């Protein structure tokens, strides 16, 4: 299908006049009319009706417009992606101190020629990030839709990496002197995770974590920022929190906070990458290769039930670069095996 015809149709639909569309596209009105007439013949429908004020879309035209917009936007992204000095690869992370941001920084340090734009959408519902990827506002997002069946057909989600959790406590906490801990040793201790947002993937994560290991996850109060959280931990003998092993936290030396690994099993937060299935930014290939090279979390490991994407290197799954030209950067089979500990598990630490 002629992309110039699609572009002419979209601009004429948005402006309501062929002449205005022609002026914006830098062609004659006759050229726009011919392109749209050819498009109507190819589709075997009428897209516009003429009015005294210009043109109006028919019902068929209204139905066709969002799809035409998507195709035009995809073509423009594809052209921009390979053009010298093209726009940056735009990736959404949950926070600039998060493990995703740290991993991207490591990649950029190894590949400083990469034109990378790291952003935070500041939304809790991952479906908003999916919509941003679908619209082309961002190229990828480190989010997880816990029900992959809700993804639109032109968006895909692949496994990025698993982030092992650590207990963060102040020097007066009973667990502060431990070199490592098991999940069973965390029971009855207050684990404060303020600001757990409804509809967020981390809300589901902590619900399952608390249920599976009988943990006391306290989400009370708004999240006033990492500084307030760290202040509270430093002064408390009974409050702890969970952080990712790669998450970057900085506190004054006199706080003397302790990060204690949780093992037997390792508690891991599964991170996914959401990206376009039809028009992925070429720069994502390098990012995905870097993610695949990250070390795996040592077994045994606990993951929530919705962590269905295969882990890199699993024998029953793959995440291979596209080689058949169908547009997917990665093909993921949503099946894998995962051992799940009993609540009473107290494997040695």
JSON list of N, CA, C and O in Angstrom, two decimals, residues 106-150:
[
{"chain": "A", "resi": 106, "resn": "UNK", "atom": "N", "xyz": [25.28, 0.78, 32.72]},
{"chain": "A", "resi": 106, "resn": "UNK", "atom": "CA", "xyz": [26.39, -0.14, 32.43]},
{"chain": "A", "resi": 106, "resn": "UNK", "atom": "C", "xyz": [26.52, -0.37, 30.92]},
{"chain": "A", "resi": 106, "resn": "UNK", "atom": "O", "xyz": [27.63, -0.40, 30.38]},
{"chain": "A", "resi": 107, "resn": "UNK", "atom": "N", "xyz": [25.37, -0.52, 30.25]},
{"chain": "A", "resi": 107, "resn": "UNK", "atom": "CA", "xyz": [25.40, -0.72, 28.80]},
{"chain": "A", "resi": 107, "resn": "UNK", "atom": "C", "xyz": [25.96, 0.52, 28.10]},
{"chain": "A", "resi": 107, "resn": "UNK", "atom": "O", "xyz": [26.80, 0.41, 27.19]},
{"chain": "A", "resi": 108, "resn": "UNK", "atom": "N", "xyz": [25.50, 1.69, 28.53]},
{"chain": "A", "resi": 108, "resn": "UNK", "atom": "CA", "xyz": [25.96, 2.93, 27.89]},
{"chain": "A", "resi": 108, "resn": "UNK", "atom": "C", "xyz": [27.46, 3.14, 28.11]},
{"chain": "A", "resi": 108, "resn": "UNK", "atom": "O", "xyz": [28.17, 3.63, 27.23]},
{"chain": "A", "resi": 109, "resn": "UNK", "atom": "N", "xyz": [27.96, 2.77, 29.29]},
{"chain": "A", "resi": 109, "resn": "UNK", "atom": "CA", "xyz": [29.40, 2.90, 29.55]},
{"chain": "A", "resi": 109, "resn": "UNK", "atom": "C", "xyz": [30.21, 2.04, 28.59]},
{"chain": "A", "resi": 109, "resn": "UNK", "atom": "O", "xyz": [31.30, 2.42, 28.17]},
{"chain": "A", "resi": 110, "resn": "UNK", "atom": "N", "xyz": [29.65, 0.86, 28.25]},
{"chain": "A", "resi": 110, "resn": "UNK", "atom": "CA", "xyz": [30.35, -0.01, 27.30]},
{"chain": "A", "resi": 110, "resn": "UNK", "atom": "C", "xyz": [30.13, 0.41, 25.86]},
{"chain": "A", "resi": 110, "resn": "UNK", "atom": "O", "xyz": [30.93, 0.07, 24.98]},
{"chain": "A", "resi": 111, "resn": "UNK", "atom": "N", "xyz": [29.06, 1.16, 25.61]},
{"chain": "A", "resi": 111, "resn": "UNK", "atom": "CA", "xyz": [28.73, 1.61, 24.25]},
{"chain": "A", "resi": 111, "resn": "UNK", "atom": "C", "xyz": [28.38, 3.09, 24.28]},
{"chain": "A", "resi": 111, "resn": "UNK", "atom": "O", "xyz": [27.22, 3.48, 24.04]},
{"chain": "A", "resi": 112, "resn": "UNK", "atom": "N", "xyz": [29.34, 3.98, 24.57]},
{"chain": "A", "resi": 112, "resn": "UNK", "atom": "CA", "xyz": [29.04, 5.41, 24.72]},
{"chain": "A", "resi": 112, "resn": "UNK", "atom": "C", "xyz": [28.55, 6.09, 23.45]},
{"chain": "A", "resi": 112, "resn": "UNK", "atom": "O", "xyz": [28.04, 7.20, 23.51]},
{"chain": "A", "resi": 113, "resn": "UNK", "atom": "N", "xyz": [28.70, 5.41, 22.31]},
{"chain": "A", "resi": 113, "resn": "UNK", "atom": "CA", "xyz": [28.18, 5.98, 21.07]},
{"chain": "A", "resi": 113, "resn": "UNK", "atom": "C", "xyz": [26.66, 5.86, 20.96]},
{"chain": "A", "resi": 113, "resn": "UNK", "atom": "O", "xyz": [26.04, 6.47, 20.08]},
{"chain": "A", "resi": 114, "resn": "UNK", "atom": "N", "xyz": [26.04, 5.10, 21.85]},
{"chain": "A", "resi": 114, "resn": "UNK", "atom": "CA", "xyz": [24.59, 4.91, 21.81]},
{"chain": "A", "resi": 114, "resn": "UNK", "atom": "C", "xyz": [23.87, 6.19, 22.19]},
{"chain": "A", "resi": 114, "resn": "UNK", "atom": "O", "xyz": [24.15, 6.80, 23.24]},
{"chain": "A", "resi": 115, "resn": "UNK", "atom": "N", "xyz": [22.95, 6.60, 21.35]},
{"chain": "A", "resi": 115, "resn": "UNK", "atom": "CA", "xyz": [22.14, 7.80, 21.61]},
{"chain": "A", "resi": 115, "resn": "UNK", "atom": "C", "xyz": [20.94, 7.34, 22.44]},
{"chain": "A", "resi": 115, "resn": "UNK", "atom": "O", "xyz": [19.93, 6.88, 21.90]},
{"chain": "A", "resi": 116, "resn": "UNK", "atom": "N", "xyz": [21.05, 7.46, 23.76]},
{"chain": "A", "resi": 116, "resn": "UNK", "atom": "CA", "xyz": [20.08, 6.87, 24.68]},
{"chain": "A", "resi": 116, "resn": "UNK", "atom": "C", "xyz": [19.41, 7.95, 25.51]},
{"chain": "A", "resi": 116, "resn": "UNK", "atom": "O", "xyz": [20.06, 8.87, 26.02]},
{"chain": "A", "resi": 117, "resn": "UNK", "atom": "N", "xyz": [18.10, 7.86, 25.64]},
{"chain": "A", "resi": 117, "resn": "UNK", "atom": "CA", "xyz": [17.32, 8.79, 26.45]},
{"chain": "A", "resi": 117, "resn": "UNK", "atom": "C", "xyz": [16.54, 7.97, 27.48]},
{"chain": "A", "resi": 117, "resn": "UNK", "atom": "O", "xyz": [15.60, 7.25, 27.14]},
{"chain": "A", "resi": 118, "resn": "UNK", "atom": "N", "xyz": [16.95, 8.06, 28.75]},
{"chain": "A", "resi": 118, "resn": "UNK", "atom": "CA", "xyz": [16.31, 7.31, 29.83]},
{"chain": "A", "resi": 118, "resn": "UNK", "atom": "C", "xyz": [15.29, 8.22, 30.50]},
{"chain": "A", "resi": 118, "resn": "UNK", "atom": "O", "xyz": [15.62, 9.32, 30.96]},
{"chain": "A", "resi": 119, "resn": "UNK", "atom": "N", "xyz": [14.03, 7.78, 30.53]},
{"chain": "A", "resi": 119, "resn": "UNK", "atom": "CA", "xyz": [12.94, 8.60, 31.07]},
{"chain": "A", "resi": 119, "resn": "UNK", "atom": "C", "xyz": [12.17, 7.82, 32.13]},
{"chain": "A", "resi": 119, "resn": "UNK", "atom": "O", "xyz": [12.29, 6.60, 32.23]},
{"chain": "A", "resi": 120, "resn": "UNK", "atom": "N", "xyz": [11.41, 8.52, 32.94]},
{"chain": "A", "resi": 120, "resn": "UNK", "atom": "CA", "xyz": [10.50, 7.91, 33.91]},
{"chain": "A", "resi": 120, "resn": "UNK", "atom": "C", "xyz": [9.10, 8.45, 33.65]},
{"chain": "A", "resi": 120, "resn": "UNK", "atom": "O", "xyz": [8.88, 9.66, 33.76]},
{"chain": "A", "resi": 121, "resn": "UNK", "atom": "N", "xyz": [8.17, 7.58, 33.30]},
{"chain": "A", "resi": 121, "resn": "UNK", "atom": "CA", "xyz": [6.81, 8.01, 33.00]},
{"chain": "A", "resi": 121, "resn": "UNK", "atom": "C", "xyz": [6.03, 8.42, 34.24]},
{"chain": "A", "resi": 121, "resn": "UNK", "atom": "O", "xyz": [5.01, 9.09, 34.15]},
{"chain": "A", "resi": 122, "resn": "UNK", "atom": "N", "xyz": [6.49, 7.96, 35.41]},
{"chain": "A", "resi": 122, "resn": "UNK", "atom": "CA", "xyz": [5.82, 8.28, 36.68]},
{"chain": "A", "resi": 122, "resn": "UNK", "atom": "C", "xyz": [4.36, 7.87, 36.68]},
{"chain": "A", "resi": 122, "resn": "UNK", "atom": "O", "xyz": [3.46, 8.64, 37.03]},
{"chain": "A", "resi": 123, "resn": "UNK", "atom": "N", "xyz": [4.12, 6.66, 36.22]},
{"chain": "A", "resi": 123, "resn": "UNK", "atom": "CA", "xyz": [2.78, 6.08, 36.27]},
{"chain": "A", "resi": 123, "resn": "UNK", "atom": "C", "xyz": [2.89, 4.73, 36.96]},
{"chain": "A", "resi": 123, "resn": "UNK", "atom": "O", "xyz": [3.94, 4.08, 36.93]},
{"chain": "A", "resi": 124, "resn": "UNK", "atom": "N", "xyz": [1.82, 4.33, 37.62]},
{"chain": "A", "resi": 124, "resn": "UNK", "atom": "CA", "xyz": [1.81, 3.06, 38.34]},
{"chain": "A", "resi": 124, "resn": "UNK", "atom": "C", "xyz": [1.24, 1.92, 37.51]},
{"chain": "A", "resi": 124, "resn": "UNK", "atom": "O", "xyz": [1.68, 0.78, 37.63]},
{"chain": "A", "resi": 125, "resn": "UNK", "atom": "N", "xyz": [0.25, 2.22, 36.68]},
{"chain": "A", "resi": 125, "resn": "UNK", "atom": "CA", "xyz": [-0.42, 1.20, 35.88]},
{"chain": "A", "resi": 125, "resn": "UNK", "atom": "C", "xyz": [0.44, 0.88, 34.65]},
{"chain": "A", "resi": 125, "resn": "UNK", "atom": "O", "xyz": [0.66, 1.76, 33.80]},
{"chain": "A", "resi": 126, "resn": "UNK", "atom": "N", "xyz": [0.95, -0.34, 34.52]},
{"chain": "A", "resi": 126, "resn": "UNK", "atom": "CA", "xyz": [1.80, -0.66, 33.36]},
{"chain": "A", "resi": 126, "resn": "UNK", "atom": "C", "xyz": [1.09, -0.54, 32.03]},
{"chain": "A", "resi": 126, "resn": "UNK", "atom": "O", "xyz": [1.74, -0.40, 30.99]},
{"chain": "A", "resi": 127, "resn": "UNK", "atom": "N", "xyz": [-0.24, -0.57, 32.04]},
{"chain": "A", "resi": 127, "resn": "UNK", "atom": "CA", "xyz": [-0.97, -0.43, 30.78]},
{"chain": "A", "resi": 127, "resn": "UNK", "atom": "C", "xyz": [-0.78, 0.95, 30.17]},
{"chain": "A", "resi": 127, "resn": "UNK", "atom": "O", "xyz": [-0.88, 1.12, 28.96]},
{"chain": "A", "resi": 128, "resn": "UNK", "atom": "N", "xyz": [-0.49, 1.95, 31.01]},
{"chain": "A", "resi": 128, "resn": "UNK", "atom": "CA", "xyz": [-0.20, 3.29, 30.49]},
{"chain": "A", "resi": 128, "resn": "UNK", "atom": "C", "xyz": [1.13, 3.27, 29.73]},
{"chain": "A", "resi": 128, "resn": "UNK", "atom": "O", "xyz": [1.26, 3.89, 28.67]},
{"chain": "A", "resi": 129, "resn": "UNK", "atom": "N", "xyz": [2.11, 2.53, 30.25]},
{"chain": "A", "resi": 129, "resn": "UNK", "atom": "CA", "xyz": [3.38, 2.39, 29.55]},
{"chain": "A", "resi": 129, "resn": "UNK", "atom": "C", "xyz": [3.21, 1.64, 28.24]},
{"chain": "A", "resi": 129, "resn": "UNK", "atom": "O", "xyz": [3.83, 1.98, 27.23]},
{"chain": "A", "resi": 130, "resn": "UNK", "atom": "N", "xyz": [2.35, 0.63, 28.24]},
{"chain": "A", "resi": 130, "resn": "UNK", "atom": "CA", "xyz": [2.06, -0.11, 27.01]},
{"chain": "A", "resi": 130, "resn": "UNK", "atom": "C", "xyz": [1.49, 0.84, 25.95]},
{"chain": "A", "resi": 130, "resn": "UNK", "atom": "O", "xyz": [1.90, 0.80, 24.78]},
{"chain": "A", "resi": 131, "resn": "UNK", "atom": "N", "xyz": [0.56, 1.69, 26.37]},
{"chain": "A", "resi": 131, "resn": "UNK", "atom": "CA", "xyz": [-0.04, 2.65, 25.43]},
{"chain": "A", "resi": 131, "resn": "UNK", "atom": "C", "xyz": [1.01, 3.61, 24.89]},
{"chain": "A", "resi": 131, "resn": "UNK", "atom": "O", "xyz": [0.96, 3.99, 23.71]},
{"chain": "A", "resi": 132, "resn": "UNK", "atom": "N", "xyz": [1.97, 4.00, 25.72]},
{"chain": "A", "resi": 132, "resn": "UNK", "atom": "CA", "xyz": [3.03, 4.90, 25.28]},
{"chain": "A", "resi": 132, "resn": "UNK", "atom": "C", "xyz": [3.93, 4.23, 24.26]},
{"chain": "A", "resi": 132, "resn": "UNK", "atom": "O", "xyz": [4.37, 4.86, 23.29]},
{"chain": "A", "resi": 133, "resn": "UNK", "atom": "N", "xyz": [4.21, 2.94, 24.45]},
{"chain": "A", "resi": 133, "resn": "UNK", "atom": "CA", "xyz": [5.00, 2.18, 23.47]},
{"chain": "A", "resi": 133, "resn": "UNK", "atom": "C", "xyz": [4.22, 2.06, 22.17]},
{"chain": "A", "resi": 133, "resn": "UNK", "atom": "O", "xyz": [4.76, 2.25, 21.07]},
{"chain": "A", "resi": 134, "resn": "UNK", "atom": "N", "xyz": [2.94, 1.73, 22.28]},
{"chain": "A", "resi": 134, "resn": "UNK", "atom": "CA", "xyz": [2.11, 1.55, 21.09]},
{"chain": "A", "resi": 134, "resn": "UNK", "atom": "C", "xyz": [1.99, 2.84, 20.29]},
{"chain": "A", "resi": 134, "resn": "UNK", "atom": "O", "xyz": [2.00, 2.82, 19.05]},
{"chain": "A", "resi": 135, "resn": "UNK", "atom": "N", "xyz": [1.94, 3.97, 20.99]},
{"chain": "A", "resi": 135, "resn": "UNK", "atom": "CA", "xyz": [1.81, 5.27, 20.30]},
{"chain": "A", "resi": 135, "resn": "UNK", "atom": "C", "xyz": [3.14, 5.78, 19.77]},
{"chain": "A", "resi": 135, "resn": "UNK", "atom": "O", "xyz": [3.16, 6.74, 19.00]},
{"chain": "A", "resi": 136, "resn": "UNK", "atom": "N", "xyz": [4.25, 5.14, 20.16]},
{"chain": "A", "resi": 136, "resn": "UNK", "atom": "CA", "xyz": [5.55, 5.59, 19.71]},
{"chain": "A", "resi": 136, "resn": "UNK", "atom": "C", "xyz": [6.14, 6.71, 20.55]},
{"chain": "A", "resi": 136, "resn": "UNK", "atom": "O", "xyz": [7.17, 7.28, 20.20]},
{"chain": "A", "resi": 137, "resn": "UNK", "atom": "N", "xyz": [5.52, 7.02, 21.71]},
{"chain": "A", "resi": 137, "resn": "UNK", "atom": "CA", "xyz": [6.06, 8.06, 22.59]},
{"chain": "A", "resi": 137, "resn": "UNK", "atom": "C", "xyz": [7.37, 7.61, 23.22]},
{"chain": "A", "resi": 137, "resn": "UNK", "atom": "O", "xyz": [8.24, 8.43, 23.52]},
{"chain": "A", "resi": 138, "resn": "UNK", "atom": "N", "xyz": [7.48, 6.32, 23.49]},
{"chain": "A", "resi": 138, "resn": "UNK", "atom": "CA", "xyz": [8.72, 5.73, 23.97]},
{"chain": "A", "resi": 138, "resn": "UNK", "atom": "C", "xyz": [8.97, 4.46, 23.16]},
{"chain": "A", "resi": 138, "resn": "UNK", "atom": "O", "xyz": [8.06, 3.92, 22.52]},
{"chain": "A", "resi": 139, "resn": "UNK", "atom": "N", "xyz": [10.22, 4.00, 23.16]},
{"chain": "A", "resi": 139, "resn": "UNK", "atom": "CA", "xyz": [10.56, 2.80, 22.39]},
{"chain": "A", "resi": 139, "resn": "UNK", "atom": "C", "xyz": [10.42, 1.53, 23.21]},
{"chain": "A", "resi": 139, "resn": "UNK", "atom": "O", "xyz": [10.19, 0.45, 22.66]},
{"chain": "A", "resi": 140, "resn": "UNK", "atom": "N", "xyz": [10.59, 1.64, 24.52]},
{"chain": "A", "resi": 140, "resn": "UNK", "atom": "CA", "xyz": [10.50, 0.47, 25.38]},
{"chain": "A", "resi": 140, "resn": "UNK", "atom": "C", "xyz": [10.28, 0.92, 26.81]},
{"chain": "A", "resi": 140, "resn": "UNK", "atom": "O", "xyz": [10.54, 2.08, 27.17]},
{"chain": "A", "resi": 141, "resn": "UNK", "atom": "N", "xyz": [9.78, -0.01, 27.63]},
{"chain": "A", "resi": 141, "resn": "UNK", "atom": "CA", "xyz": [9.54, 0.29, 29.04]},
{"chain": "A", "resi": 141, "resn": "UNK", "atom": "C", "xyz": [9.86, -0.94, 29.88]},
{"chain": "A", "resi": 141, "resn": "UNK", "atom": "O", "xyz": [9.47, -2.06, 29.53]},
{"chain": "A", "resi": 142, "resn": "UNK", "atom": "N", "xyz": [10.57, -0.72, 30.99]},
{"chain": "A", "resi": 142, "resn": "UNK", "atom": "CA", "xyz": [10.84, -1.79, 31.93]},
{"chain": "A", "resi": 142, "resn": "UNK", "atom": "C", "xyz": [9.63, -1.94, 32.86]},
{"chain": "A", "resi": 142, "resn": "UNK", "atom": "O", "xyz": [9.66, -1.54, 34.02]},
{"chain": "A", "resi": 143, "resn": "UNK", "atom": "N", "xyz": [8.59, -2.49, 32.34]},
{"chain": "A", "resi": 143, "resn": "UNK", "atom": "CA", "xyz": [7.37, -2.76, 33.11]},
{"chain": "A", "resi": 143, "resn": "UNK", "atom": "C", "xyz": [6.92, -4.18, 32.83]},
{"chain": "A", "resi": 143, "resn": "UNK", "atom": "O", "xyz": [7.37, -4.82, 31.87]},
{"chain": "A", "resi": 144, "resn": "UNK", "atom": "N", "xyz": [5.99, -4.65, 33.64]},
{"chain": "A", "resi": 144, "resn": "UNK", "atom": "CA", "xyz": [5.43, -5.98, 33.43]},
{"chain": "A", "resi": 144, "resn": "UNK", "atom": "C", "xyz": [3.91, -5.90, 33.48]},
{"chain": "A", "resi": 144, "resn": "UNK", "atom": "O", "xyz": [3.35, -5.37, 34.43]},
{"chain": "A", "resi": 145, "resn": "UNK", "atom": "N", "xyz": [3.27, -6.41, 32.44]},
{"chain": "A", "resi": 145, "resn": "UNK", "atom": "CA", "xyz": [1.82, -6.62, 32.45]},
{"chain": "A", "resi": 145, "resn": "UNK", "atom": "C", "xyz": [1.62, -8.05, 32.93]},
{"chain": "A", "resi": 145, "resn": "UNK", "atom": "O", "xyz": [2.01, -9.01, 32.24]},
{"chain": "A", "resi": 146, "resn": "UNK", "atom": "N", "xyz": [1.08, -8.22, 34.12]},
{"chain": "A", "resi": 146, "resn": "UNK", "atom": "CA", "xyz": [1.04, -9.55, 34.73]},
{"chain": "A", "resi": 146, "resn": "UNK", "atom": "C", "xyz": [0.13, -10.52, 33.99]},
{"chain": "A", "resi": 146, "resn": "UNK", "atom": "O", "xyz": [0.24, -11.73, 34.18]},
{"chain": "A", "resi": 147, "resn": "UNK", "atom": "N", "xyz": [-0.76, -10.00, 33.16]},
{"chain": "A", "resi": 147, "resn": "UNK", "atom": "CA", "xyz": [-1.56, -10.84, 32.27]},
{"chain": "A", "resi": 147, "resn": "UNK", "atom": "C", "xyz": [-1.17, -10.50, 30.83]},
{"chain": "A", "resi": 147, "resn": "UNK", "atom": "O", "xyz": [-1.71, -9.54, 30.25]},
{"chain": "A", "resi": 148, "resn": "UNK", "atom": "N", "xyz": [-0.21, -11.22, 30.22]},
{"chain": "A", "resi": 148, "resn": "UNK", "atom": "CA", "xyz": [0.25, -10.89, 28.87]},
{"chain": "A", "resi": 148, "resn": "UNK", "atom": "C", "xyz": [-0.86, -10.91, 27.83]},
{"chain": "A", "resi": 148, "resn": "UNK", "atom": "O", "xyz": [-0.72, -10.30, 26.77]},
{"chain": "A", "resi": 149, "resn": "UNK", "atom": "N", "xyz": [-1.96, -11.59, 28.11]},
{"chain": "A", "resi": 149, "resn": "UNK", "atom": "CA", "xyz": [-3.07, -11.62, 27.17]},
{"chain": "A", "resi": 149, "resn": "UNK", "atom": "C", "xyz": [-3.70, -10.26, 26.95]},
{"chain": "A", "resi": 149, "resn": "UNK", "atom": "O", "xyz": [-4.45, -10.07, 25.98]},
{"chain": "A", "resi": 150, "resn": "UNK", "atom": "N", "xyz": [-3.41, -9.30, 27.84]},
{"chain": "A", "resi": 150, "resn": "UNK", "atom": "CA", "xyz": [-3.96, -7.95, 27.70]},
{"chain": "A", "resi": 150, "resn": "UNK", "atom": "C", "xyz": [-3.14, -7.08, 26.77]},
{"chain": "A", "resi": 150, "resn": "UNK", "atom": "O", "xyz": [-3.55, -5.96, 26.45]}
]
